[in-house]
mmCIF file with all atom_site columns, C-alpha atoms in Angstrom:
data_model
loop_
_atom_site.group_PDB
_atom_site.id
_atom_site.type_symbol
_atom_site.label_atom_id
_atom_site.label_alt_id
_atom_site.label_comp_id
_atom_site.label_asym_id
_atom_site.label_entity_id
_atom_site.label_seq_id
_atom_site.pdbx_PDB_ins_code
_atom_site.Cartn_x
_atom_site.Cartn_y
_atom_site.Cartn_z
_atom_site.occupancy
_atom_site.B_iso_or_equiv
_atom_site.pdbx_formal_charge
_atom_site.auth_seq_id
_atom_site.auth_comp_id
_atom_site.auth_asym_id
_atom_site.auth_atom_id
_atom_site.pdbx_PDB_model_num
ATOM 1   C CA . MET A 1 1   ? 107.292 116.485 95.901  1.00 0.00 ? 777 MET A CA 1
ATOM 2   C CA . LYS A 1 2   ? 108.525 113.209 94.439  1.00 0.00 ? 778 LYS A CA 1
ATOM 3   C CA . VAL A 1 3   ? 107.977 109.571 95.385  1.00 0.00 ? 779 VAL A CA 1
ATOM 4   C CA . LEU A 1 4   ? 110.329 106.847 94.184  1.00 0.00 ? 780 LEU A CA 1
ATOM 5   C CA . LEU A 1 5   ? 108.651 103.484 93.646  1.00 0.00 ? 781 LEU A CA 1
ATOM 6   C CA . ILE A 1 6   ? 110.874 100.391 93.496  1.00 0.00 ? 782 ILE A CA 1
ATOM 7   C CA . ASN A 1 7   ? 109.505 97.327  91.719  1.00 0.00 ? 783 ASN A CA 1
ATOM 8   C CA . GLY A 1 8   ? 111.166 94.367  93.415  1.00 0.00 ? 784 GLY A CA 1
ATOM 9   C CA . SER A 1 9   ? 109.877 91.859  90.900  1.00 0.00 ? 785 SER A CA 1
ATOM 10  C CA . ALA A 1 10  ? 111.997 90.358  88.160  1.00 0.00 ? 786 ALA A CA 1
ATOM 11  C CA . HIS A 1 11  ? 108.970 90.724  85.867  1.00 0.00 ? 787 HIS A CA 1
ATOM 12  C CA . GLN A 1 12  ? 109.003 94.220  84.411  1.00 0.00 ? 788 GLN A CA 1
ATOM 13  C CA . LYS A 1 13  ? 105.259 94.472  83.720  1.00 0.00 ? 789 LYS A CA 1
ATOM 14  C CA . GLY A 1 14  ? 103.939 91.922  86.218  1.00 0.00 ? 790 GLY A CA 1
ATOM 15  C CA . ASN A 1 15  ? 101.463 92.232  89.066  1.00 0.00 ? 791 ASN A CA 1
ATOM 16  C CA . THR A 1 16  ? 103.852 94.159  91.336  1.00 0.00 ? 792 THR A CA 1
ATOM 17  C CA . PHE A 1 17  ? 104.373 96.732  88.589  1.00 0.00 ? 793 PHE A CA 1
ATOM 18  C CA . HIS A 1 18  ? 100.606 97.083  88.181  1.00 0.00 ? 794 HIS A CA 1
ATOM 19  C CA . ALA A 1 19  ? 100.128 97.598  91.929  1.00 0.00 ? 795 ALA A CA 1
ATOM 20  C CA . LEU A 1 20  ? 102.846 100.253 91.984  1.00 0.00 ? 796 LEU A CA 1
ATOM 21  C CA . SER A 1 21  ? 101.361 101.877 88.868  1.00 0.00 ? 797 SER A CA 1
ATOM 22  C CA . MET A 1 22  ? 98.026  102.214 90.661  1.00 0.00 ? 798 MET A CA 1
ATOM 23  C CA . ALA A 1 23  ? 99.787  103.907 93.585  1.00 0.00 ? 799 ALA A CA 1
ATOM 24  C CA . ALA A 1 24  ? 101.651 106.195 91.174  1.00 0.00 ? 800 ALA A CA 1
ATOM 25  C CA . THR A 1 25  ? 98.414  107.178 89.442  1.00 0.00 ? 801 THR A CA 1
ATOM 26  C CA . THR A 1 26  ? 96.848  108.077 92.798  1.00 0.00 ? 802 THR A CA 1
ATOM 27  C CA . LEU A 1 27  ? 99.878  110.153 93.796  1.00 0.00 ? 803 LEU A CA 1
ATOM 28  C CA . GLU A 1 28  ? 100.044 111.920 90.434  1.00 0.00 ? 804 GLU A CA 1
ATOM 29  C CA . ALA A 1 29  ? 96.370  112.887 90.797  1.00 0.00 ? 805 ALA A CA 1
ATOM 30  C CA . GLN A 1 30  ? 97.546  114.821 93.875  1.00 0.00 ? 806 GLN A CA 1
ATOM 31  C CA . SER A 1 31  ? 100.303 116.546 91.840  1.00 0.00 ? 807 SER A CA 1
ATOM 32  C CA . ILE A 1 32  ? 103.033 114.339 93.323  1.00 0.00 ? 808 ILE A CA 1
ATOM 33  C CA . GLU A 1 33  ? 105.735 113.352 90.870  1.00 0.00 ? 809 GLU A CA 1
ATOM 34  C CA . THR A 1 34  ? 106.526 109.628 90.706  1.00 0.00 ? 810 THR A CA 1
ATOM 35  C CA . GLU A 1 35  ? 109.139 107.383 89.185  1.00 0.00 ? 811 GLU A CA 1
ATOM 36  C CA . ILE A 1 36  ? 109.007 103.593 89.070  1.00 0.00 ? 812 ILE A CA 1
ATOM 37  C CA . MET A 1 37  ? 112.356 101.811 88.946  1.00 0.00 ? 813 MET A CA 1
ATOM 38  C CA . GLN A 1 38  ? 112.783 98.127  88.212  1.00 0.00 ? 814 GLN A CA 1
ATOM 39  C CA . ILE A 1 39  ? 115.042 95.772  90.152  1.00 0.00 ? 815 ILE A CA 1
ATOM 40  C CA . GLY A 1 40  ? 115.215 93.567  87.065  1.00 0.00 ? 816 GLY A CA 1
ATOM 41  C CA . ASN A 1 41  ? 116.370 90.019  86.622  1.00 0.00 ? 817 ASN A CA 1
ATOM 42  C CA . LYS A 1 42  ? 120.128 90.471  86.757  1.00 0.00 ? 818 LYS A CA 1
ATOM 43  C CA . PRO A 1 43  ? 122.120 89.261  89.785  1.00 0.00 ? 819 PRO A CA 1
ATOM 44  C CA . VAL A 1 44  ? 122.085 91.470  92.882  1.00 0.00 ? 820 VAL A CA 1
ATOM 45  C CA . ARG A 1 45  ? 124.745 91.345  95.577  1.00 0.00 ? 821 ARG A CA 1
ATOM 46  C CA . GLY A 1 46  ? 124.045 91.103  99.262  1.00 0.00 ? 822 GLY A CA 1
ATOM 47  C CA . CYS A 1 47  ? 125.736 93.380  101.779 1.00 0.00 ? 823 CYS A CA 1
ATOM 48  C CA . ILE A 1 48  ? 129.044 91.934  103.026 1.00 0.00 ? 824 ILE A CA 1
ATOM 49  C CA . ALA A 1 49  ? 129.426 94.499  105.843 1.00 0.00 ? 825 ALA A CA 1
ATOM 50  C CA . CYS A 1 50  ? 132.788 95.608  104.456 1.00 0.00 ? 826 CYS A CA 1
ATOM 51  C CA . GLY A 1 51  ? 132.249 99.151  105.757 1.00 0.00 ? 827 GLY A CA 1
ATOM 52  C CA . VAL A 1 52  ? 133.745 100.828 102.689 1.00 0.00 ? 828 VAL A CA 1
ATOM 53  C CA . CYS A 1 53  ? 130.546 102.841 102.179 1.00 0.00 ? 829 CYS A CA 1
ATOM 54  C CA . LYS A 1 54  ? 130.824 104.223 105.718 1.00 0.00 ? 830 LYS A CA 1
ATOM 55  C CA . LYS A 1 55  ? 134.540 105.002 105.367 1.00 0.00 ? 831 LYS A CA 1
ATOM 56  C CA . LYS A 1 56  ? 134.037 106.876 102.111 1.00 0.00 ? 832 LYS A CA 1
ATOM 57  C CA . GLY A 1 57  ? 130.832 108.555 103.296 1.00 0.00 ? 833 GLY A CA 1
ATOM 58  C CA . ASN A 1 58  ? 129.632 109.103 99.740  1.00 0.00 ? 834 ASN A CA 1
ATOM 59  C CA . ASN A 1 59  ? 126.225 107.377 100.009 1.00 0.00 ? 835 ASN A CA 1
ATOM 60  C CA . ARG A 1 60  ? 127.323 104.686 97.562  1.00 0.00 ? 836 ARG A CA 1
ATOM 61  C CA . CYS A 1 61  ? 127.870 100.976 97.930  1.00 0.00 ? 837 CYS A CA 1
ATOM 62  C CA . THR A 1 62  ? 131.347 99.826  96.963  1.00 0.00 ? 838 THR A CA 1
ATOM 63  C CA . PHE A 1 63  ? 129.751 97.287  94.607  1.00 0.00 ? 839 PHE A CA 1
ATOM 64  C CA . ASP A 1 64  ? 128.696 99.175  91.501  1.00 0.00 ? 840 ASP A CA 1
ATOM 65  C CA . ASP A 1 65  ? 127.649 96.302  89.267  1.00 0.00 ? 841 ASP A CA 1
ATOM 66  C CA . ASP A 1 66  ? 123.920 96.176  90.031  1.00 0.00 ? 842 ASP A CA 1
ATOM 67  C CA . VAL A 1 67  ? 120.967 98.527  90.648  1.00 0.00 ? 843 VAL A CA 1
ATOM 68  C CA . CYS A 1 68  ? 121.733 99.623  94.224  1.00 0.00 ? 844 CYS A CA 1
ATOM 69  C CA . ASN A 1 69  ? 123.712 102.789 93.467  1.00 0.00 ? 845 ASN A CA 1
ATOM 70  C CA . ARG A 1 70  ? 121.282 103.834 90.718  1.00 0.00 ? 846 ARG A CA 1
ATOM 71  C CA . PHE A 1 71  ? 118.476 103.593 93.279  1.00 0.00 ? 847 PHE A CA 1
ATOM 72  C CA . LEU A 1 72  ? 120.530 105.601 95.795  1.00 0.00 ? 848 LEU A CA 1
ATOM 73  C CA . GLU A 1 73  ? 121.121 108.357 93.237  1.00 0.00 ? 849 GLU A CA 1
ATOM 74  C CA . LYS A 1 74  ? 117.352 108.678 92.826  1.00 0.00 ? 850 LYS A CA 1
ATOM 75  C CA . ALA A 1 75  ? 116.754 108.392 96.592  1.00 0.00 ? 851 ALA A CA 1
ATOM 76  C CA . ALA A 1 76  ? 118.641 111.628 97.173  1.00 0.00 ? 852 ALA A CA 1
ATOM 77  C CA . ASP A 1 77  ? 115.929 113.601 95.333  1.00 0.00 ? 853 ASP A CA 1
ATOM 78  C CA . ALA A 1 78  ? 112.945 111.570 96.571  1.00 0.00 ? 854 ALA A CA 1
ATOM 79  C CA . ASP A 1 79  ? 110.644 112.786 99.321  1.00 0.00 ? 855 ASP A CA 1
ATOM 80  C CA . GLY A 1 80  ? 109.199 109.329 99.957  1.00 0.00 ? 856 GLY A CA 1
ATOM 81  C CA . PHE A 1 81  ? 109.375 105.718 98.835  1.00 0.00 ? 857 PHE A CA 1
ATOM 82  C CA . ILE A 1 82  ? 107.143 102.797 97.951  1.00 0.00 ? 858 ILE A CA 1
ATOM 83  C CA . PHE A 1 83  ? 108.734 99.371  97.673  1.00 0.00 ? 859 PHE A CA 1
ATOM 84  C CA . GLY A 1 84  ? 106.808 96.559  96.008  1.00 0.00 ? 860 GLY A CA 1
ATOM 85  C CA . SER A 1 85  ? 107.621 92.866  96.152  1.00 0.00 ? 861 SER A CA 1
ATOM 86  C CA . PRO A 1 86  ? 106.032 89.671  94.963  1.00 0.00 ? 862 PRO A CA 1
ATOM 87  C CA . VAL A 1 87  ? 105.620 87.002  97.621  1.00 0.00 ? 863 VAL A CA 1
ATOM 88  C CA . TYR A 1 88  ? 107.950 84.063  97.080  1.00 0.00 ? 864 TYR A CA 1
ATOM 89  C CA . TYR A 1 89  ? 107.354 81.180  99.493  1.00 0.00 ? 865 TYR A CA 1
ATOM 90  C CA . GLY A 1 90  ? 105.883 83.515  102.101 1.00 0.00 ? 866 GLY A CA 1
ATOM 91  C CA . GLN A 1 91  ? 108.736 86.048  101.849 1.00 0.00 ? 867 GLN A CA 1
ATOM 92  C CA . PRO A 1 92  ? 109.731 89.119  99.829  1.00 0.00 ? 868 PRO A CA 1
ATOM 93  C CA . ASN A 1 93  ? 111.942 88.717  96.796  1.00 0.00 ? 869 ASN A CA 1
ATOM 94  C CA . GLY A 1 94  ? 115.457 88.086  98.139  1.00 0.00 ? 870 GLY A CA 1
ATOM 95  C CA . ALA A 1 95  ? 117.033 90.424  95.597  1.00 0.00 ? 871 ALA A CA 1
ATOM 96  C CA . LEU A 1 96  ? 114.855 93.290  96.818  1.00 0.00 ? 872 LEU A CA 1
ATOM 97  C CA . LEU A 1 97  ? 115.814 92.641  100.436 1.00 0.00 ? 873 LEU A CA 1
ATOM 98  C CA . ALA A 1 98  ? 119.494 92.595  99.483  1.00 0.00 ? 874 ALA A CA 1
ATOM 99  C CA . VAL A 1 99  ? 119.174 95.926  97.679  1.00 0.00 ? 875 VAL A CA 1
ATOM 100 C CA . VAL A 1 100 ? 117.194 97.542  100.495 1.00 0.00 ? 876 VAL A CA 1
ATOM 101 C CA . GLN A 1 101 ? 119.772 96.438  103.063 1.00 0.00 ? 877 GLN A CA 1
ATOM 102 C CA . ARG A 1 102 ? 122.615 97.846  100.977 1.00 0.00 ? 878 ARG A CA 1
ATOM 103 C CA . MET A 1 103 ? 120.698 101.066 100.297 1.00 0.00 ? 879 MET A CA 1
ATOM 104 C CA . LEU A 1 104 ? 120.132 101.600 104.006 1.00 0.00 ? 880 LEU A CA 1
ATOM 105 C CA . MET A 1 105 ? 123.724 100.718 104.908 1.00 0.00 ? 881 MET A CA 1
ATOM 106 C CA . ALA A 1 106 ? 125.398 102.842 102.239 1.00 0.00 ? 882 ALA A CA 1
ATOM 107 C CA . GLY A 1 107 ? 122.881 105.642 101.845 1.00 0.00 ? 883 GLY A CA 1
ATOM 108 C CA . GLY A 1 108 ? 120.578 105.510 104.827 1.00 0.00 ? 884 GLY A CA 1
ATOM 109 C CA . SER A 1 109 ? 121.083 109.233 105.381 1.00 0.00 ? 885 SER A CA 1
ATOM 110 C CA . LEU A 1 110 ? 119.409 109.836 102.004 1.00 0.00 ? 886 LEU A CA 1
ATOM 111 C CA . MET A 1 111 ? 116.306 107.984 103.207 1.00 0.00 ? 887 MET A CA 1
ATOM 112 C CA . THR A 1 112 ? 116.032 108.751 106.922 1.00 0.00 ? 888 THR A CA 1
ATOM 113 C CA . ASN A 1 113 ? 112.979 110.776 107.990 1.00 0.00 ? 889 ASN A CA 1
ATOM 114 C CA . LYS A 1 114 ? 111.277 110.194 104.643 1.00 0.00 ? 890 LYS A CA 1
ATOM 115 C CA . PRO A 1 115 ? 108.051 108.183 104.603 1.00 0.00 ? 891 PRO A CA 1
ATOM 116 C CA . VAL A 1 116 ? 108.058 104.696 103.144 1.00 0.00 ? 892 VAL A CA 1
ATOM 117 C CA . ALA A 1 117 ? 105.247 102.347 102.166 1.00 0.00 ? 893 ALA A CA 1
ATOM 118 C CA . ASN A 1 118 ? 105.536 98.700  101.208 1.00 0.00 ? 894 ASN A CA 1
ATOM 119 C CA . VAL A 1 119 ? 103.356 96.591  98.940  1.00 0.00 ? 895 VAL A CA 1
ATOM 120 C CA . ALA A 1 120 ? 103.273 92.789  99.022  1.00 0.00 ? 896 ALA A CA 1
ATOM 121 C CA . VAL A 1 121 ? 101.696 91.154  95.976  1.00 0.00 ? 897 VAL A CA 1
ATOM 122 C CA . CYS A 1 122 ? 100.612 87.532  96.256  1.00 0.00 ? 898 CYS A CA 1
ATOM 123 C CA . ARG A 1 123 ? 98.276  84.928  94.870  1.00 0.00 ? 899 ARG A CA 1
ATOM 124 C CA . ARG A 1 124 ? 97.849  82.842  97.986  1.00 0.00 ? 900 ARG A CA 1
ATOM 125 C CA . GLY A 1 125 ? 99.252  83.214  101.500 1.00 0.00 ? 901 GLY A CA 1
ATOM 126 C CA . GLY A 1 126 ? 102.303 84.968  102.824 1.00 0.00 ? 902 GLY A CA 1
ATOM 127 C CA . ALA A 1 127 ? 101.317 88.603  102.332 1.00 0.00 ? 903 ALA A CA 1
ATOM 128 C CA . THR A 1 128 ? 101.382 89.453  106.041 1.00 0.00 ? 904 THR A CA 1
ATOM 129 C CA . ALA A 1 129 ? 104.796 87.881  106.661 1.00 0.00 ? 905 ALA A CA 1
ATOM 130 C CA . THR A 1 130 ? 106.186 89.530  103.526 1.00 0.00 ? 906 THR A CA 1
ATOM 131 C CA . TYR A 1 131 ? 104.801 92.927  104.489 1.00 0.00 ? 907 TYR A CA 1
ATOM 132 C CA . GLN A 1 132 ? 106.193 92.620  108.024 1.00 0.00 ? 908 GLN A CA 1
ATOM 133 C CA . THR A 1 133 ? 109.626 91.613  106.718 1.00 0.00 ? 909 THR A CA 1
ATOM 134 C CA . MET A 1 134 ? 109.672 94.550  104.308 1.00 0.00 ? 910 MET A CA 1
ATOM 135 C CA . ASN A 1 135 ? 108.739 96.991  107.077 1.00 0.00 ? 911 ASN A CA 1
ATOM 136 C CA . MET A 1 136 ? 111.353 95.721  109.533 1.00 0.00 ? 912 MET A CA 1
ATOM 137 C CA . ALA A 1 137 ? 114.420 97.351  107.963 1.00 0.00 ? 913 ALA A CA 1
ATOM 138 C CA . PHE A 1 138 ? 112.709 100.717 107.732 1.00 0.00 ? 914 PHE A CA 1
ATOM 139 C CA . GLU A 1 139 ? 111.455 100.487 111.318 1.00 0.00 ? 915 GLU A CA 1
ATOM 140 C CA . MET A 1 140 ? 115.060 99.874  112.413 1.00 0.00 ? 916 MET A CA 1
ATOM 141 C CA . MET A 1 141 ? 115.993 103.149 110.669 1.00 0.00 ? 917 MET A CA 1
ATOM 142 C CA . ASN A 1 142 ? 113.114 104.945 112.454 1.00 0.00 ? 918 ASN A CA 1
ATOM 143 C CA . MET A 1 143 ? 111.559 105.829 109.097 1.00 0.00 ? 919 MET A CA 1
ATOM 144 C CA . PRO A 1 144 ? 107.829 106.613 109.153 1.00 0.00 ? 920 PRO A CA 1
ATOM 145 C CA . ILE A 1 145 ? 105.944 103.613 107.717 1.00 0.00 ? 921 ILE A CA 1
ATOM 146 C CA . VAL A 1 146 ? 102.794 104.555 105.799 1.00 0.00 ? 922 VAL A CA 1
ATOM 147 C CA . THR A 1 147 ? 100.009 101.984 106.120 1.00 0.00 ? 923 THR A CA 1
ATOM 148 C CA . SER A 1 148 ? 96.436  101.878 104.968 1.00 0.00 ? 924 SER A CA 1
#
């Protein structure tokens, strides 16, 4: 069994990474393989609803100049997912939302029926709104949301 953890923060070793690392350690103690991938601080495209991914049916976004397709390649072998985001002005990182939307549009079949958990990391307020926003896309795909 393998869980793919996506760090939606631009900071490679920041608080979101540490939260995901704690989750990975807990999973690994149960003999579950984990991999943490970083969204990074390079530009990320939003979905333009061009439909090319659906026409080709190859589980890839037509835009191949950011992390989306690398995440989708790993999603094919994952049995579950954990997405982590810092809270920016009461919302998840916009780049993470853009990638998640493109992942679900282009490669939703690679993720459907696999459990997903979301982690919102914040200093002050906004965690609940961020968490709810992160869950929404996966609820629309009827993916099982893991909460604690």
